[in-house]
């Protein structure tokens, strides 16, 4: 069967990995998004914001958002600490 990946389903997987604090697998899911030439959206970065726990992660997170043309909004900013 030719099943095409869907960003909403992959975002669901990403969020589940992050809620379980399995950040390595969350990174793999983010790589899967890129490998399948899907475009991360605001929900993708809303989930990824939960795994930002240090300055290095914050810089990487903001750079990824910029690379995909997504602006930081108040909801995502409030998740970062």
CSV table of C-alpha atoms in Angstrom, one decimal:
chain,number,residue,atom,x,y,z
A,1,UNK,CA,0.0,0.0,0.0
A,2,UNK,CA,1.1,3.5,-0.7
A,3,UNK,CA,0.5,5.3,2.5
A,4,UNK,CA,1.7,8.9,2.5
A,5,UNK,CA,2.9,10.5,5.8
A,6,UNK,CA,0.7,13.2,7.3
A,7,UNK,CA,2.1,16.1,9.3
A,8,UNK,CA,-0.8,16.0,11.8
A,9,UNK,CA,-0.3,12.3,12.6
A,10,UNK,CA,3.4,12.8,12.9
A,11,UNK,CA,2.8,15.8,15.2
A,12,UNK,CA,0.7,13.4,17.4
A,13,UNK,CA,3.6,11.0,17.5
A,14,UNK,CA,6.0,13.8,18.3
A,15,UNK,CA,3.9,15.1,21.2
A,16,UNK,CA,3.6,11.6,22.7
A,17,UNK,CA,7.3,11.1,22.7
A,18,UNK,CA,7.9,14.5,24.3
A,19,UNK,CA,5.2,13.9,27.0
A,20,UNK,CA,7.0,10.7,27.8
A,21,UNK,CA,10.2,12.7,28.0
A,22,UNK,CA,11.7,10.5,25.3
A,23,UNK,CA,13.6,13.3,23.7
A,24,UNK,CA,15.8,11.1,21.6
A,25,UNK,CA,12.8,9.5,19.9
A,26,UNK,CA,11.2,13.0,19.6
A,27,UNK,CA,14.3,14.1,17.7
A,28,UNK,CA,14.0,11.0,15.4
A,29,UNK,CA,10.4,11.9,14.7
A,30,UNK,CA,11.4,15.5,13.8
A,31,UNK,CA,14.0,14.0,11.4
A,32,UNK,CA,11.3,11.8,9.9
A,33,UNK,CA,9.3,15.0,9.1
A,34,UNK,CA,12.3,16.3,7.2
A,35,UNK,CA,13.1,13.0,5.5
A,36,UNK,CA,9.5,12.7,4.2
A,37,UNK,CA,9.7,16.3,3.0
A,38,UNK,CA,6.9,17.4,5.2
A,39,UNK,CA,6.7,20.9,6.5
A,40,UNK,CA,6.7,21.4,10.2
A,41,UNK,CA,4.0,23.7,11.4
A,42,UNK,CA,3.1,25.7,14.5
A,43,UNK,CA,1.9,22.5,16.3
A,44,UNK,CA,5.2,20.8,15.6
A,45,UNK,CA,7.1,23.6,17.2
A,46,UNK,CA,4.5,23.9,20.0
A,47,UNK,CA,5.4,20.3,20.9
A,48,UNK,CA,9.1,20.8,20.5
A,49,UNK,CA,9.1,23.7,22.8
A,50,UNK,CA,8.4,21.3,25.7
A,51,UNK,CA,11.8,19.8,25.3
A,52,UNK,CA,13.8,23.0,25.5
A,53,UNK,CA,15.6,22.9,28.9
A,54,UNK,CA,18.8,24.8,28.3
A,55,UNK,CA,20.3,27.6,26.2
A,56,UNK,CA,21.7,25.2,23.6
A,57,UNK,CA,18.3,23.7,23.0
A,58,UNK,CA,16.7,27.2,22.9
A,59,UNK,CA,19.1,28.4,20.2
A,60,UNK,CA,18.6,25.2,18.1
A,61,UNK,CA,14.8,25.5,18.6
A,62,UNK,CA,14.7,29.1,17.5
A,63,UNK,CA,17.0,28.4,14.5
A,64,UNK,CA,14.8,25.6,13.4
A,65,UNK,CA,11.7,27.8,13.6
A,66,UNK,CA,13.4,30.5,11.5
A,67,UNK,CA,14.6,27.9,9.0
A,68,UNK,CA,11.0,26.8,8.4
A,69,UNK,CA,9.6,30.4,8.4
A,70,UNK,CA,7.7,30.1,11.6
A,71,UNK,CA,7.6,33.0,14.1
A,72,UNK,CA,7.7,32.6,17.8
A,73,UNK,CA,4.2,33.4,19.3
A,74,UNK,CA,3.1,34.0,22.8
A,75,UNK,CA,1.7,30.5,23.3
A,76,UNK,CA,5.0,28.8,22.4
A,77,UNK,CA,7.1,31.5,24.2
A,78,UNK,CA,5.2,30.8,27.4
A,79,UNK,CA,6.2,27.1,27.2
A,80,UNK,CA,9.9,28.0,27.1
A,81,UNK,CA,11.6,28.6,30.4
